[in-house]
Coordinates of C-alpha atoms in Angstrom, one line a residue:
M11 CA 208.3 93.8 152.9
F12 CA 208.1 90.0 152.4
G13 CA 206.1 89.7 155.7
A14 CA 203.7 92.4 154.6
F15 CA 203.1 90.7 151.3
V16 CA 202.6 87.3 152.9
G17 CA 200.2 88.7 155.4
L18 CA 198.3 90.4 152.6
F19 CA 198.0 87.2 150.6
L20 CA 197.6 84.9 153.6
P21 CA 193.9 83.9 152.8
A22 CA 194.9 83.0 149.3
A23 CA 198.0 81.2 150.5
L24 CA 195.9 78.9 152.8
E25 CA 194.0 77.7 149.7
G26 CA 196.7 77.9 147.0
G27 CA 199.6 76.5 149.1
L28 CA 203.3 77.4 148.4
E29 CA 202.6 78.7 144.9
V30 CA 201.4 82.0 146.5
Y31 CA 204.6 82.4 148.4
F32 CA 206.6 81.8 145.3
L33 CA 204.5 84.5 143.6
V34 CA 205.1 87.0 146.4
L35 CA 208.8 86.3 146.4
G36 CA 208.8 86.9 142.6
V37 CA 207.1 90.2 143.1
I38 CA 209.6 91.3 145.7
I39 CA 212.5 90.4 143.3
V40 CA 210.9 92.4 140.5
V41 CA 210.5 95.4 142.8
G42 CA 214.1 95.1 143.9
I43 CA 215.4 94.9 140.3
F44 CA 213.5 98.0 139.2
S45 CA 214.9 99.9 142.3
M46 CA 218.5 99.6 140.9
P47 CA 220.2 102.4 139.0
R48 CA 220.6 102.0 135.2
K49 CA 223.9 101.8 133.3
K50 CA 224.6 102.5 129.7
A51 CA 226.2 99.2 128.8
F52 CA 225.7 95.7 130.2
D53 CA 227.2 92.3 129.4
D54 CA 224.2 90.1 128.4
R55 CA 226.1 86.8 127.9
V56 CA 224.6 85.2 131.0
C57 CA 221.1 86.2 129.8
W58 CA 221.9 84.9 126.3
G59 CA 223.1 81.5 127.8
L60 CA 219.9 81.2 129.8
Y61 CA 217.8 82.0 126.7
L62 CA 219.5 79.2 124.7
T63 CA 219.1 76.8 127.6
F64 CA 215.4 77.6 127.8
L65 CA 215.0 77.3 124.1
S66 CA 216.7 73.9 124.1
L67 CA 214.7 72.5 127.0
Y68 CA 211.4 73.8 125.5
S69 CA 212.1 72.0 122.2
L70 CA 213.6 68.7 123.5
Y71 CA 212.5 68.1 127.0
P72 CA 209.1 66.4 127.9
H73 CA 207.1 69.2 129.5
Y74 CA 205.1 66.8 131.6
I75 CA 208.1 65.4 133.4
S76 CA 208.8 67.4 136.6
L77 CA 211.1 67.4 139.6
R78 CA 209.3 65.9 142.6
I79 CA 210.4 67.3 146.0
S80 CA 208.4 66.6 149.2
G81 CA 206.5 69.6 150.4
L82 CA 207.0 71.6 147.1
P83 CA 204.9 71.8 144.0
W84 CA 206.1 69.9 141.0
L85 CA 208.9 71.8 139.3
S86 CA 209.4 71.5 135.6
P87 CA 212.9 72.2 134.3
V88 CA 211.4 74.2 131.5
R89 CA 209.6 76.5 133.9
I90 CA 212.6 76.8 136.1
A91 CA 214.8 77.8 133.2
L92 CA 212.1 80.3 132.0
A93 CA 211.8 81.8 135.5
M94 CA 215.6 82.2 135.8
L95 CA 215.7 83.8 132.3
F96 CA 212.9 86.2 133.3
F97 CA 214.6 87.6 136.4
V98 CA 218.0 87.8 134.7
W99 CA 216.5 89.5 131.7
L100 CA 214.7 92.0 133.9
Y101 CA 218.0 92.7 135.7
A102 CA 219.7 93.2 132.3
Y103 CA 216.9 95.4 131.1
R104 CA 217.2 97.6 134.2
Q105 CA 221.0 97.7 134.2
S106 CA 221.4 98.5 130.5
S107 CA 219.7 101.1 128.3
E108 CA 220.6 99.1 125.2
I109 CA 217.8 96.5 125.7
E110 CA 215.2 99.3 126.0
S111 CA 216.6 101.1 122.9
T112 CA 216.5 97.8 120.9
L113 CA 212.8 97.3 121.9
R114 CA 212.0 100.9 121.0
R115 CA 213.7 100.5 117.6
H116 CA 211.6 97.4 116.8
L117 CA 208.5 99.1 118.0
R118 CA 209.2 102.1 115.8
E119 CA 210.2 100.1 112.6
N120 CA 207.5 97.4 113.0
R121 CA 204.7 99.5 114.1
M122 CA 201.9 97.6 112.3
F123 CA 202.9 94.3 113.9
F124 CA 202.8 95.8 117.3
V125 CA 199.3 97.2 116.6
F126 CA 198.1 93.7 115.9
F127 CA 200.1 92.5 119.0
G128 CA 198.4 95.1 121.2
I129 CA 194.9 94.2 119.8
F130 CA 195.5 90.5 120.7
I131 CA 196.7 91.4 124.3
A132 CA 193.8 93.9 124.8
A133 CA 191.2 91.4 123.7
Q134 CA 192.5 88.9 126.3
V135 CA 192.2 91.6 129.0
L136 CA 188.7 92.6 127.9
S137 CA 187.6 89.0 127.9
L138 CA 188.3 88.6 131.6
P139 CA 185.3 90.5 133.0
T140 CA 182.9 88.3 131.0
S141 CA 184.5 85.0 132.0
R142 CA 182.4 82.7 134.0
L143 CA 185.6 81.1 135.4
L144 CA 187.4 84.3 136.3
S145 CA 190.1 82.7 138.4
Q146 CA 191.0 80.2 135.7
S147 CA 191.0 82.9 133.0
L148 CA 193.2 85.2 135.0
T149 CA 195.7 82.4 135.7
K150 CA 195.8 81.5 132.0
F151 CA 196.2 85.1 131.0
L152 CA 199.2 85.6 133.3
L153 CA 200.6 82.2 132.1
F154 CA 200.3 83.2 128.5
Q155 CA 202.1 86.5 129.0
F156 CA 204.9 84.6 130.9
T157 CA 205.3 81.8 128.3
W158 CA 204.4 83.7 125.0
T159 CA 204.9 87.5 125.4
F160 CA 208.0 87.4 127.5
P161 CA 210.0 84.9 125.3
F162 CA 209.0 87.1 122.3
L163 CA 210.4 90.2 123.9
A164 CA 213.5 88.3 125.1
T165 CA 214.1 87.1 121.5
I166 CA 214.0 90.5 119.8
S167 CA 216.1 92.1 122.6
L168 CA 218.8 89.5 122.9
I169 CA 219.4 88.7 119.2
T170 CA 221.6 91.8 118.5
T171 CA 224.2 90.2 116.2
E172 CA 224.1 88.3 113.0
Q173 CA 225.9 85.4 114.7
R174 CA 223.2 85.1 117.2
L175 CA 220.5 85.2 114.5
R176 CA 222.2 82.4 112.5
L177 CA 222.7 80.4 115.7
V178 CA 219.0 80.4 116.7
A179 CA 218.0 79.5 113.1
G180 CA 220.6 76.8 113.1
L181 CA 219.5 75.5 116.5
F182 CA 216.0 75.0 115.1
V183 CA 217.5 72.6 112.5
V184 CA 219.4 70.8 115.3
F185 CA 216.3 70.4 117.4
A186 CA 214.5 68.9 114.4
A187 CA 217.3 66.5 113.7
I188 CA 217.3 65.3 117.3
Q189 CA 213.6 64.9 117.4
C190 CA 213.8 62.9 114.1
G191 CA 216.4 60.6 115.7
M192 CA 214.3 60.1 118.8
G193 CA 211.3 59.3 116.6
F194 CA 213.1 56.7 114.6
V195 CA 214.4 54.9 117.7
E196 CA 211.0 55.2 119.3
A197 CA 209.3 53.7 116.3
R198 CA 211.8 50.8 116.3
F199 CA 211.0 49.8 120.0
E200 CA 207.4 51.2 120.1
R201 CA 208.0 52.7 123.5
L202 CA 208.8 56.2 125.0
L203 CA 212.6 56.4 125.2
W204 CA 212.8 58.2 128.5
L205 CA 210.6 55.8 130.5
D206 CA 213.6 53.7 131.6
F207 CA 216.0 56.6 132.1
L208 CA 214.3 59.0 134.4
P209 CA 216.7 60.3 137.1
P210 CA 215.7 60.0 140.8
G211 CA 213.2 62.5 141.8
F212 CA 211.6 63.1 138.4
G213 CA 208.2 61.8 137.3
A214 CA 204.8 62.6 135.9
D215 CA 201.3 62.5 137.1
S216 CA 200.1 58.9 136.7
E217 CA 196.8 59.8 135.1
V218 CA 198.5 62.1 132.5
L219 CA 201.2 59.6 131.8
Q220 CA 198.6 56.8 131.3
R221 CA 196.7 58.9 128.9
I222 CA 199.9 59.7 126.9
I223 CA 200.9 56.1 126.7
Q224 CA 197.4 55.0 125.6
G225 CA 197.3 57.6 122.9
Q226 CA 200.3 56.1 121.1
F227 CA 198.5 53.0 120.0
R228 CA 195.8 53.4 117.4
V229 CA 194.0 51.2 114.9
D230 CA 196.6 52.0 112.2
G231 CA 199.5 51.1 114.5
Y232 CA 202.0 52.9 116.8
R233 CA 202.3 56.7 116.6
V234 CA 205.6 58.4 117.4
Q235 CA 205.4 61.5 119.5
G236 CA 209.0 62.2 120.5
S237 CA 209.2 64.4 123.6
F238 CA 205.7 65.8 123.2
S239 CA 202.5 64.8 124.8
V240 CA 200.7 63.7 121.6
S241 CA 201.8 62.7 118.1
L242 CA 200.0 65.6 116.5
V243 CA 202.2 68.1 118.3
Y244 CA 205.3 66.1 117.3
A245 CA 204.3 66.4 113.6
E246 CA 203.5 70.1 114.0
F247 CA 206.9 70.8 115.5
L248 CA 208.7 69.0 112.6
V249 CA 206.8 70.8 109.8
M250 CA 207.5 74.1 111.6
M251 CA 211.2 73.3 111.6
L252 CA 211.2 72.0 108.0
P253 CA 211.5 75.5 106.4
F254 CA 214.6 76.3 108.5
A255 CA 216.3 73.1 107.2
I256 CA 215.4 73.8 103.6
F257 CA 216.4 77.5 103.6
A258 CA 219.6 76.7 105.5
F259 CA 220.5 74.3 102.7
I260 CA 220.2 77.0 100.1
G261 CA 221.5 79.9 102.2
A262 CA 224.1 78.8 104.7
R263 CA 227.7 79.6 104.2
S264 CA 229.3 76.4 105.3
R265 CA 229.1 73.2 103.1
F266 CA 228.9 71.1 106.2
V267 CA 225.9 73.1 107.5
R268 CA 224.2 72.8 104.1
F269 CA 224.7 69.0 104.0
A270 CA 223.4 68.7 107.6
A271 CA 220.4 70.9 106.8
L272 CA 219.6 68.8 103.7
A273 CA 219.9 65.5 105.7
T274 CA 217.6 67.0 108.4
A275 CA 215.0 68.1 105.8
I276 CA 215.0 64.6 104.2
A277 CA 214.7 63.0 107.7
I278 CA 211.7 65.1 108.6
L279 CA 209.6 63.6 105.9
P280 CA 209.6 60.0 107.2
A281 CA 209.6 61.2 110.8
Q282 CA 206.4 63.1 110.5
F283 CA 204.9 60.2 108.6
L284 CA 205.7 57.9 111.6
S285 CA 203.5 60.2 113.8
G286 CA 200.5 59.0 111.8
S287 CA 198.9 62.4 111.8
R288 CA 197.2 63.9 108.7
L289 CA 198.1 67.5 109.7
G290 CA 201.8 66.6 109.4
T291 CA 201.3 65.5 105.8
V292 CA 199.2 68.6 105.0
G293 CA 201.7 70.9 106.6
T294 CA 204.6 69.3 104.7
I295 CA 202.7 69.8 101.4
V296 CA 202.0 73.4 102.2
V297 CA 205.6 74.1 103.1
L298 CA 207.0 72.5 99.9
L299 CA 204.5 74.2 97.6
L300 CA 205.2 77.6 99.2
F301 CA 208.9 77.0 99.1
L302 CA 208.6 76.3 95.4
I303 CA 206.8 79.6 94.8
V304 CA 209.2 81.7 97.0
H305 CA 212.2 80.1 95.5
V306 CA 211.0 80.9 91.9
M307 CA 210.5 84.5 93.0
R308 CA 214.0 84.6 94.5
V309 CA 215.7 83.2 91.4
R310 CA 213.8 85.6 89.1
K311 CA 214.7 88.6 91.1
A312 CA 218.4 87.6 91.6
N313 CA 219.1 87.5 87.9
K314 CA 216.4 89.1 85.7
R315 CA 218.3 88.4 82.5
S316 CA 218.5 84.7 83.2
M317 CA 216.0 82.4 81.6
L318 CA 215.9 80.1 84.7
G319 CA 213.4 82.4 86.6
P320 CA 210.9 82.7 83.7
F321 CA 211.2 78.9 83.1
L322 CA 210.5 78.0 86.7
M323 CA 207.6 80.5 86.7
L324 CA 206.2 78.9 83.6
M325 CA 206.6 75.4 85.1
L326 CA 205.0 76.3 88.4
P327 CA 201.3 76.0 87.2
F328 CA 202.2 72.6 85.6
A329 CA 203.7 71.4 88.9
L330 CA 200.6 72.4 90.8
A331 CA 198.4 70.8 88.2
A332 CA 200.4 67.6 88.4
F333 CA 200.0 67.5 92.2
A334 CA 196.3 68.1 91.9
A335 CA 196.0 65.2 89.4
A336 CA 198.1 62.9 91.6
Y337 CA 195.9 63.8 94.6
V338 CA 192.7 63.0 92.7
A339 CA 194.0 59.7 91.4
S340 CA 195.6 58.5 94.6
P341 CA 193.3 57.2 97.4
R342 CA 196.4 56.8 99.6
L343 CA 197.3 60.5 99.3
Q344 CA 193.7 61.4 100.1
S345 CA 193.7 59.2 103.2
M346 CA 196.9 60.9 104.4
T347 CA 195.4 64.4 104.1
I348 CA 191.6 64.5 104.4
G349 CA 191.3 60.9 105.9
S350 CA 189.3 57.8 105.0
G351 CA 186.7 55.7 106.7
Q352 CA 188.8 55.0 109.7
H353 CA 189.1 58.8 110.3
Q354 CA 185.4 59.4 109.9
A355 CA 184.7 59.6 113.7
S356 CA 187.4 62.3 114.1
T357 CA 185.9 64.2 111.2
D358 CA 182.4 63.9 112.6
G359 CA 183.6 65.2 116.0
R360 CA 185.1 68.3 114.4
L361 CA 181.9 69.0 112.5
E362 CA 179.9 68.7 115.7
Q363 CA 182.3 71.0 117.5
L364 CA 181.9 73.6 114.7
A365 CA 178.1 73.3 114.9
R366 CA 178.2 73.9 118.7
A367 CA 180.7 76.7 118.5
I368 CA 178.8 79.0 116.1
P369 CA 176.0 79.9 118.5
R370 CA 178.4 80.3 121.4
I371 CA 180.6 82.6 119.3
A372 CA 177.5 84.7 118.3
E373 CA 176.7 85.2 122.0
R374 CA 179.8 87.3 122.6
P375 CA 181.4 87.9 119.1
L376 CA 183.8 90.8 120.0
F377 CA 185.9 89.6 123.0
G378 CA 184.7 86.1 123.6
H379 CA 183.9 84.2 126.8
G380 CA 187.3 84.4 128.5
V381 CA 190.9 83.4 128.1
G382 CA 191.7 79.7 128.8
I383 CA 188.1 78.4 128.9
G384 CA 187.4 77.6 125.3
A385 CA 186.8 73.9 126.0
E386 CA 184.5 74.6 128.9
T387 CA 182.6 77.1 126.8
L388 CA 182.1 74.6 124.0
G389 CA 181.1 71.8 126.3
F390 CA 182.2 69.0 123.9
Q391 CA 183.4 65.7 125.5
N392 CA 185.3 62.9 123.8
L393 CA 184.7 59.2 124.2
A394 CA 186.7 59.3 127.5
G395 CA 184.4 62.0 128.9
V396 CA 187.1 64.7 128.8
L397 CA 186.3 68.2 127.7
T398 CA 188.1 68.9 124.4
I399 CA 188.3 71.1 121.4
D400 CA 190.2 70.1 118.3
S401 CA 190.7 73.5 116.5
Y402 CA 192.7 76.4 117.8
A403 CA 190.8 78.7 115.4
L404 CA 187.6 77.8 117.2
N405 CA 189.4 78.1 120.5
L406 CA 190.5 81.6 119.7
L407 CA 187.0 82.7 118.6
L408 CA 185.4 81.3 121.7
E409 CA 188.0 82.8 124.1
V410 CA 188.9 86.2 122.7
G411 CA 186.3 86.7 120.0
L412 CA 186.7 88.2 116.6
V413 CA 188.8 91.1 117.8
G414 CA 191.4 88.9 119.4
T415 CA 191.4 86.4 116.5
A416 CA 192.0 89.3 114.1
G417 CA 194.9 90.5 116.2
F418 CA 196.5 87.1 116.3
L419 CA 196.1 86.4 112.6
G420 CA 197.2 89.9 111.8
M421 CA 200.5 89.3 113.6
I422 CA 201.1 86.1 111.7
A423 CA 200.0 87.5 108.3
W424 CA 202.2 90.6 108.7
T425 CA 205.2 88.5 109.6
I426 CA 204.7 86.1 106.7
I427 CA 204.5 89.0 104.2
A428 CA 207.5 90.7 105.8
G429 CA 209.5 87.4 105.8
I430 CA 208.9 86.7 102.1
R431 CA 209.8 90.3 101.2
T432 CA 213.0 90.0 103.3
S433 CA 214.0 86.7 101.6
L434 CA 213.9 88.6 98.2
R435 CA 216.5 91.2 99.3
D436 CA 219.9 91.0 97.8
D437 CA 222.6 92.0 100.3
E438 CA 225.1 90.4 102.7
R439 CA 222.6 89.7 105.5
P440 CA 221.1 86.1 106.0
N441 CA 217.9 87.0 104.3
Y442 CA 217.0 83.4 103.7
I443 CA 215.9 83.2 107.3
G444 CA 213.0 85.5 106.4
G445 CA 211.7 82.9 104.0
A446 CA 212.1 80.2 106.6
V447 CA 210.1 82.3 109.1
A448 CA 207.3 82.9 106.6
L449 CA 206.9 79.2 105.7
S450 CA 207.2 78.1 109.3
L451 CA 204.4 80.4 110.3
A452 CA 202.3 79.3 107.3
A453 CA 202.7 75.7 108.5
F454 CA 201.8 76.7 112.0
V455 CA 198.5 78.3 110.8
T456 CA 197.7 75.2 108.7
T457 CA 198.1 72.8 111.6
K458 CA 196.2 75.0 114.0
L459 CA 193.1 74.7 111.9
V460 CA 192.8 71.1 113.2
L461 CA 194.9 71.2 116.4
S462 CA 194.2 73.1 119.6
Q463 CA 197.2 72.1 121.7
I464 CA 199.5 75.1 122.5
D465 CA 202.7 73.2 123.0
T466 CA 204.4 75.0 120.1
Q467 CA 202.9 78.4 120.8
M468 CA 206.1 79.8 122.3
L469 CA 208.1 78.6 119.3
A470 CA 205.6 80.5 117.0
F471 CA 206.1 83.7 119.0
A472 CA 209.9 83.2 118.9
T473 CA 209.7 82.6 115.1
M474 CA 207.7 85.9 114.7
A475 CA 210.5 87.6 116.7
L476 CA 213.1 86.2 114.3
G477 CA 211.1 87.7 111.5
L478 CA 211.2 91.1 113.1
V479 CA 214.9 90.9 113.8
I480 CA 215.8 90.0 110.2
R481 CA 213.5 92.6 108.8
T482 CA 214.7 95.4 111.0
G483 CA 218.3 94.4 110.7
I484 CA 221.1 94.2 113.2
Q485 CA 222.5 97.4 114.6
P486 CA 225.8 97.5 116.6
S487 CA 225.5 98.0 120.3
A488 CA 226.6 101.1 122.0
A489 CA 229.6 99.4 123.5
A490 CA 230.7 98.0 120.2
S491 CA 230.3 101.4 118.5
V492 CA 232.4 103.0 121.2
A493 CA 235.1 100.3 120.8
A494 CA 235.1 100.6 117.0
T495 CA 235.4 104.4 117.2
A496 CA 238.3 104.2 119.7
N497 CA 240.2 101.7 117.5
A498 CA 239.6 103.5 114.2
P499 CA 242.4 105.8 112.9
I500 CA 241.7 109.5 113.3
L501 CA 241.4 111.3 109.9
R502 CA 241.0 115.0 109.2
K503 CA 241.0 117.3 106.2
R504 CA 243.6 120.0 105.9
P505 CA 243.8 122.6 103.1
L506 CA 247.2 122.4 101.5
R507 CA 248.5 125.0 99.1
V508 CA 250.1 123.2 96.2
P509 CA 251.1 124.3 92.7
V510 CA 248.1 124.8 90.4
A511 CA 249.6 122.6 87.8
M512 CA 249.4 119.6 90.1
V513 CA 245.6 119.9 90.8
G514 CA 244.3 121.4 87.6
A515 CA 244.1 124.8 86.2
G516 CA 240.7 125.5 87.7
A517 CA 241.6 124.6 91.3
P518 CA 243.6 127.0 93.4
R519 CA 244.1 124.5 96.3
A520 CA 243.6 120.8 97.0
Y521 CA 242.0 119.3 100.1
L522 CA 243.7 116.0 101.0
T523 CA 242.9 113.6 103.8
R524 CA 245.7 113.0 106.2
R525 CA 246.2 111.0 109.3
Q526 CA 246.3 112.9 112.6

C-alpha cells in the first residue's frame, strides 16, 4: 500500500520533497487506525499526557526554533507533539466509543455553536475554488484544520473530569506566570534568553531570526516578546491569560492557588507594559472593565438580599465615568491606547489598508478570495517591502468573506454569552472558569482588530472548548459508572407486614428499604 501511494504521488514528491512521503505515511497510519475494531472503554491517560505536553510547548516554546537534521525538513517540537497527539487521539477515538459519545453530547447540547462552527469551515471550503493561489490556500486550509479544529475536538473530548478542567485552567495561569518571568529577565538584559542556550541541532532560519531581533528595538526602547515572534503576540497572550488568573483568585479552592493567581494577575500588568504594545493596554482595560461588570452580576445573584450587589451596581456607572475622565485628562493614557505622534505612521498604514480592502471585499463579499492569501489579496507592503496586513478582521473578510466572518464571530459571541451565564450559576462546579473563558475571548477579539498574527489562534479554540465543557457539564465515563455501580450496596424494597399501630391507622403495611 505504501508503494502504491508513493507511486501515485511521485510527481508531487519530486517537487515537494520528503514532506509528501510523510503525508503518505500519515494517510496509511490513519487508514490502519480506522481498520481496527472498537472497544467500549479505553484508557486515555497517554493521550491526555500528550495533550498537556502539546499545550505546554505551544504556550512556552518559540515556534520558529526547529530541529535541524540533514536530509529532513525542519522539525518543530510543537508540530511533532501535535502529530503524535493526533495519531494517538485517532487511535483512542477508534478504540473507545466514549470519545465519540462525548463529542455527540457536546454537539447535541451546544447545537448553535456548532452551526456557527460549520459555517466557518464551509466558508473556508467554498473559498478554495475562487483562490488565485489554490495550492497555497489548500495547504493553509489543511494546516488550519490540523492546528485549530483538531485541538478544539481534542480538548472537548479529553476533558472529561472536573480535575482535568481545573488543571487546564490552572495551567493557563502557570503559562502566564512563566512568560511574565521570562519577560522581566529579557527586559533586564535586552536580549532573547534562549539565544545562548540552544541545544545542538536546533536553530532558526537566519532571515526570520534577523527580522525578529530587529523588531525588538524601536524608537521608544526595547520591546519584550517572550517566546513569541513579535511583542504584540506576547501582549495578546498575556491579556488572554489575565482573566484565568483573576477568576482563579476568586474561585479556586486552595489558598495557595489563590495567592499564586493574584501574584500572576499583578505581574501580567507590568509584563504586558514592557511589550510596548498599545493592544496590550487596551486588552487589559477591556478585561478589567468586563470583570467589574460580571463580578457585580455574580455578587447580586449570589445574595439578592445583600446590599453589596445593588451598591456595586450603583457605583459601576461612576467607575466608568471616572475612567473616561481620566482618559480625557491623561495624554499618557491616550498614548498608551490610541497612540501619539510617534505612532502616526502605524495608524496611517492601517487606514490605508482599510481603504484598499473595501473594494477587494466588495468583489467577492460572500466567501472571499481564498484561505491563507489575505495579504496577497490586499497587496499592501511595509517599509521593508514585505506583504503584510495588520488586522485579522480585514484578513477574515478578504479570505472567507462575510459568511466565514459571521461564522467565526458567531462562535466567539455564543461562547462569551454562554461563559457569562455559566459564571452566574450557583452550584458545586467550577463555574468561575466560564467567566474566565468569556473575558479571555473578549480580549482576543479586541486584540484581533489591530493584529493579524495567528500565533494564539489555537489557544482561542481551546478556550472556546473549555467554555463548551463547563457549560455542558462533566458526565462520568462508562467505565467509572460501571465501577461505581459494582461497588455500590444493593438495595431493594420488600413489603413487610407489621402491626397497624406501628405505621399509622391508615396504612395496612409498610415498605422498608433493606440491604440485599
